[in-house]
Coordinates of C-alpha atoms and ligand atoms in Angstrom, one line a residue:
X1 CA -23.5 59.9 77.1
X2 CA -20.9 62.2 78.5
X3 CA -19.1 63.8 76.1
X4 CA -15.5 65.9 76.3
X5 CA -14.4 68.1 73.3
X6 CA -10.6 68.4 73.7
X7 CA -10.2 70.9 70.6
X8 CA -12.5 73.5 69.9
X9 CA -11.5 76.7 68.4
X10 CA -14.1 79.0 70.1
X11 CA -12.9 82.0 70.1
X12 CA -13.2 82.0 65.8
X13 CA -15.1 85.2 64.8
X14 CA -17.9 82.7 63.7
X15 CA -18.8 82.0 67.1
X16 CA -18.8 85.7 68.0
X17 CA -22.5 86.5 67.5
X18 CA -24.0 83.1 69.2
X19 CA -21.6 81.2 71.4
X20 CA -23.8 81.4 74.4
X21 CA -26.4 79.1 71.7
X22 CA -23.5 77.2 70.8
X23 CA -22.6 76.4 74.0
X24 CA -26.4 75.1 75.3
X25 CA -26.5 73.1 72.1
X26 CA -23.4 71.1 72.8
X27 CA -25.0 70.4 76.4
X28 CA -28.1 69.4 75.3
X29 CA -26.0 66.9 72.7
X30 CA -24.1 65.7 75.8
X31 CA -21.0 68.0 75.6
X32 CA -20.7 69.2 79.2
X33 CA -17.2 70.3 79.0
X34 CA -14.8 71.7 76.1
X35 CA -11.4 72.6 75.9
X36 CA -10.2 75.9 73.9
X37 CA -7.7 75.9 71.8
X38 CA -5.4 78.9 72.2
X39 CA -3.6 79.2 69.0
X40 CA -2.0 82.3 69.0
X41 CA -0.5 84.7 72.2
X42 CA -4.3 86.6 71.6
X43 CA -6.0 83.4 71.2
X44 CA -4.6 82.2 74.2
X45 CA -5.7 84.9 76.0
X46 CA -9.4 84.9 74.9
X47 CA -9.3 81.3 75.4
X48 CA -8.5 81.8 79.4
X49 CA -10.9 84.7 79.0
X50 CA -13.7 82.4 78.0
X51 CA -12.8 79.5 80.4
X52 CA -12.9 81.8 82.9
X53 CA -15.9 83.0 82.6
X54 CA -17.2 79.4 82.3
X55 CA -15.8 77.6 85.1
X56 CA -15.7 73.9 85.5
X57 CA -17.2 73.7 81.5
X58 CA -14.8 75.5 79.5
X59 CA -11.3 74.9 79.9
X60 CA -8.1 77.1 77.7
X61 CA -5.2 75.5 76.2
X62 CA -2.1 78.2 75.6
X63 CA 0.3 78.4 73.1
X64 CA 1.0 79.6 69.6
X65 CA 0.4 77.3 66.4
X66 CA 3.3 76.5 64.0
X67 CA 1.4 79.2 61.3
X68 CA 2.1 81.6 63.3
X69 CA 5.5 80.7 64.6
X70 CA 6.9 83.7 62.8
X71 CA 5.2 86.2 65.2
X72 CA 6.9 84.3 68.6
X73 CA 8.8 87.1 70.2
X74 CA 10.2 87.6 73.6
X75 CA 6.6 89.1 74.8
X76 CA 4.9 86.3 73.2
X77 CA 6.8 83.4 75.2
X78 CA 6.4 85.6 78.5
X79 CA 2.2 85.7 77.6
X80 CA 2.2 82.1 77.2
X81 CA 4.2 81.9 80.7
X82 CA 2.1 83.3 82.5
X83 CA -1.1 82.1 81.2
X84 CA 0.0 78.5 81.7
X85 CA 0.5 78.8 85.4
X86 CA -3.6 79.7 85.5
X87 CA -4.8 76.5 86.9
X88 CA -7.7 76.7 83.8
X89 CA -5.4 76.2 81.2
X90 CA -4.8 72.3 81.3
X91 CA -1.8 71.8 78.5
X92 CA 0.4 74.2 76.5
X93 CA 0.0 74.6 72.4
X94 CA -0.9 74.2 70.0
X95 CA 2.2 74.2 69.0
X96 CA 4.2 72.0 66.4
X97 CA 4.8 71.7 63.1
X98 CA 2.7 72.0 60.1
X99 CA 5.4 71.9 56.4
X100 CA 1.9 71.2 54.3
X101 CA 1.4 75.3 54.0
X102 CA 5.0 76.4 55.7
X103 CA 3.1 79.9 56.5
X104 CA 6.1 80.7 58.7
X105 CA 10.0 79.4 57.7
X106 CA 10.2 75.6 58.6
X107 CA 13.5 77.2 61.1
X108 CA 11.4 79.2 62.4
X109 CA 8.5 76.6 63.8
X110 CA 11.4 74.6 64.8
X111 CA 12.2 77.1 67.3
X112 CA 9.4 77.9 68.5
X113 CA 8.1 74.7 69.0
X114 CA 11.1 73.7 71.2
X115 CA 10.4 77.3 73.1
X116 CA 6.7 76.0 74.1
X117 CA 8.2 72.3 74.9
X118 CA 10.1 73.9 77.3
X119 CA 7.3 75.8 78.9
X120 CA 5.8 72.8 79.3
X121 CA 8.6 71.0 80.6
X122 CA 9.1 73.9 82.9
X123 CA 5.5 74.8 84.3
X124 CA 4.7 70.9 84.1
X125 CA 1.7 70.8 81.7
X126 CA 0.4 68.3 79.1
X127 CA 0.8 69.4 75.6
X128 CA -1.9 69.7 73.2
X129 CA 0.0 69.1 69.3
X130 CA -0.2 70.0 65.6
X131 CA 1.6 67.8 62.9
X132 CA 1.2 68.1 59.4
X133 CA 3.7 66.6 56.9
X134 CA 6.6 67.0 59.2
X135 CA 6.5 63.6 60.9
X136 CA 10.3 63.1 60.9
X137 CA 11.1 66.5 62.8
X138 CA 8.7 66.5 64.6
X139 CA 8.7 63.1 66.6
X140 CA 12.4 64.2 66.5
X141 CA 12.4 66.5 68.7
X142 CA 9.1 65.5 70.9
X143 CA 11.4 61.9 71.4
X144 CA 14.2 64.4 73.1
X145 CA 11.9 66.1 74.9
X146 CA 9.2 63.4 75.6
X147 CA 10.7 62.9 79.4
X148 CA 10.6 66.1 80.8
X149 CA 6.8 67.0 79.8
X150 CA 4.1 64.8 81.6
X151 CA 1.9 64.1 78.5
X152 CA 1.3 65.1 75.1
X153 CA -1.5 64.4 72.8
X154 CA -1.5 64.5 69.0
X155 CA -4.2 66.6 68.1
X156 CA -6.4 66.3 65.1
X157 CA -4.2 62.9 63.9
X158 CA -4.6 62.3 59.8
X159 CA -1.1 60.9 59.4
X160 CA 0.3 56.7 58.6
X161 CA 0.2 54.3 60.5
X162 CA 4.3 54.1 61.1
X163 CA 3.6 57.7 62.3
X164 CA 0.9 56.8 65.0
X165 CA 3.2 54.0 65.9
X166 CA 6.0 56.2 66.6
X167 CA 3.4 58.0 68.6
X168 CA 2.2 55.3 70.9
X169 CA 5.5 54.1 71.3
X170 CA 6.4 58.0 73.3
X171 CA 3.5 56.9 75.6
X172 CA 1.7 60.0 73.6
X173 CA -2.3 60.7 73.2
X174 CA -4.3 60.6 70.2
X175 CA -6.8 63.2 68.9
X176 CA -9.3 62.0 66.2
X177 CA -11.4 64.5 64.3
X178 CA -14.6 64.7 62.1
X179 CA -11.3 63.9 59.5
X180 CA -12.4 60.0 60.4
X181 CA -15.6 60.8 59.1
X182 CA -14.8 61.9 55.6
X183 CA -15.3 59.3 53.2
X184 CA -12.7 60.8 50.6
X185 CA -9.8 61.0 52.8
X186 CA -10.6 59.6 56.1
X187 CA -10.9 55.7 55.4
X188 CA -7.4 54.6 56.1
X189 CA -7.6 56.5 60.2
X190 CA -10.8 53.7 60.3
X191 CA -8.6 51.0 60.5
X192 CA -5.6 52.7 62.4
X193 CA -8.3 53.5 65.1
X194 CA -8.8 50.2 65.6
X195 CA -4.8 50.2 67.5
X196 CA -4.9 53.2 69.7
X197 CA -5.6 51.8 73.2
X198 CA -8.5 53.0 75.5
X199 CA -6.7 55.2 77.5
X200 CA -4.7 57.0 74.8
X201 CA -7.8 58.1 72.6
X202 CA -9.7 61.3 72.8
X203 CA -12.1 62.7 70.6
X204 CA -12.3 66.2 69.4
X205 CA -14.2 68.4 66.8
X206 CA -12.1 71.1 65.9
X207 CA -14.6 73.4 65.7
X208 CA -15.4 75.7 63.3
X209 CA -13.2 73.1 61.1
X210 CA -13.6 70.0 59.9
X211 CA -17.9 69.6 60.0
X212 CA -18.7 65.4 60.3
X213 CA -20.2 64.6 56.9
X214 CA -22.1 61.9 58.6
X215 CA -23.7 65.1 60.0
X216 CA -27.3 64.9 58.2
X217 CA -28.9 67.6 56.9
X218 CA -25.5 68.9 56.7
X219 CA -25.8 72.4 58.0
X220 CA -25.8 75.0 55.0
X221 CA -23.3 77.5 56.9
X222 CA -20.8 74.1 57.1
X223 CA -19.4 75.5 60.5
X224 CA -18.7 72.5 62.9
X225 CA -19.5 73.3 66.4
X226 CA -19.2 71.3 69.6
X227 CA -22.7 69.6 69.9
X228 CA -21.9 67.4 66.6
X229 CA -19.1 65.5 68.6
X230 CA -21.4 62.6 68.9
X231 CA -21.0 61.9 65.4
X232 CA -17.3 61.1 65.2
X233 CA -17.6 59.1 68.8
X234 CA -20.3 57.1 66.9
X235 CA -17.8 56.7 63.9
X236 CA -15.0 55.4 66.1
X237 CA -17.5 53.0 67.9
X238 CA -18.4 51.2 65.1
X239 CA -14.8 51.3 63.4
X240 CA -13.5 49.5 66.6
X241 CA -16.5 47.5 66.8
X242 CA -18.0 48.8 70.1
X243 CA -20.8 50.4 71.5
X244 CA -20.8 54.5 71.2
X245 CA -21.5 54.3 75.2
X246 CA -17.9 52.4 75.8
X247 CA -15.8 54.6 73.4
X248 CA -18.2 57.7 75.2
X249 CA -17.3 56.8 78.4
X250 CA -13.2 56.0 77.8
X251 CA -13.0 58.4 75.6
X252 CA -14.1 61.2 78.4
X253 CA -12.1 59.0 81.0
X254 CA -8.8 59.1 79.6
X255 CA -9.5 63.0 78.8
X256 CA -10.4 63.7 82.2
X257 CA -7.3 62.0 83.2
X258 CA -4.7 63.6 81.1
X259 CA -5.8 66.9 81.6
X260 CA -6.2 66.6 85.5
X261 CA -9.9 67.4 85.5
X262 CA -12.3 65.9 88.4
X263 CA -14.6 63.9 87.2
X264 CA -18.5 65.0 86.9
X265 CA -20.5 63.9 89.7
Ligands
ZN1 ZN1 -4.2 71.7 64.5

């Protein structure tokens, strides 16, 4: 089983004192490659940092999460600039909106949302995107923008099924998390799982966030890391009634795909 991680947060401070461990557990659990999410202009840049110092496994995303939209300045949107034109960093965000905890003015991540569409528009990268209760805006202004950007994928989808309807209909990816695995508040993404084609699903854990609790023992720490992406591939499979090997193996395709990278020998 082949596994890609689309969303891992790597460069947390709790992976500071062991990520090389981290890194040779998610191999050994069939996690060969991950991508990085860059969630902030210094996040971003650690992210590159890390993918380039592992080449061909680790891969950076760049852009600056709707949480911290209120620190996007001039310098910021030049940083983001020119780490997206490294060939390592294989979509632009996380960006979007997030109105569940409105830590920067809802204006605000309006802005600089459409700011990091347009680097992606411009430099011709995927985008890699946050949404949390601000549906209506936010498939707003991805529908104006949905043309100029090659791809976009939903990361970390928890929303209705009208929502991932509107998403599939702007030809857009979905990201499930370890969220499908939560009994309490995940049951109602097992049935919307079932419509999300092949080729528009990826699966991601969102690391240190968001721990599987179909992970057993369930580690005492309760940080999610990369090599427990198996769990939420196995969840999938049997919510769309398929072996974990075919959702594995499309799941890794369609990745591999939209973020342009070869395919493993
Ligand atoms: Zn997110």
């Amino acid at each position: 089983m082949q596994l890609l991680d689309i969303g891992a947060n790597l460069t947390h401070e709790s992976f500071h004192h062991d990520l090389d461990a981290v890194l040779q557990r998610a191999q050994a659990h069939g996690v060969g490659r991950m991508i990085v999410t860059g969630a902030s202009s210094e996040g971003s840049t650690k992210a590159l940092a890390l993918a380039t110092a592992h080449p061909g496994r680790l891969f950076a995303t760049a852009g600056v999460h709707p949480h911290h939209a209120i620190d996007y300045d001039e310098a910021t949107d030049a940083q983001l600039r020119m780490l997206a034109q490294n060939p390592a960093v294989v979509a632009v965000g996380e960006t979007g909106l997030d109105y569940n905890r409105n830590y920067s003015p809802r204006e605000v991540q309006l802005r600089v949302f459409e700011r990091q569409l347009q680097i992606a528009a411009e430099l011709h990268k995927p985008l890699f995107l946050h949404q949390r209760d601000a549906h209506a805006d936010f498939v707003a202004l991805l529908r104006r923008w949905r043309d100029r950007v090659p791809g976009a994928v939903v990361h970390c989808f928890t929303d209705t099924g009208e929502a991932l309807r509107d998403y599939l209909a702007l030809d857009c990816h979905i990201g499930i998390t370890g969220w499908i695995c939560d009994e309490r508040r995940g049951t109602h993404l097992r049935e919307l799982v079932r419509e999300i084609p092949a080729n528009r699903l990826m699966i991601e854990t969102d690391a240190p966030y968001l721990l599987p609790r179909t992970v057993r023992p369930l580690p005492s720490h309760r940080r999610n890391e990369p090599m427990y992406l198996k769990h939420i591939c196995e969840e999938i499979a049997r919510d769309r009634g398929e072996h974990a090997e075919t959702t594995a193996a499309n799941s890794t395709a369609t990745a591999e795909a939209f973020f342009g990278l070869a395919p493993l020998p």
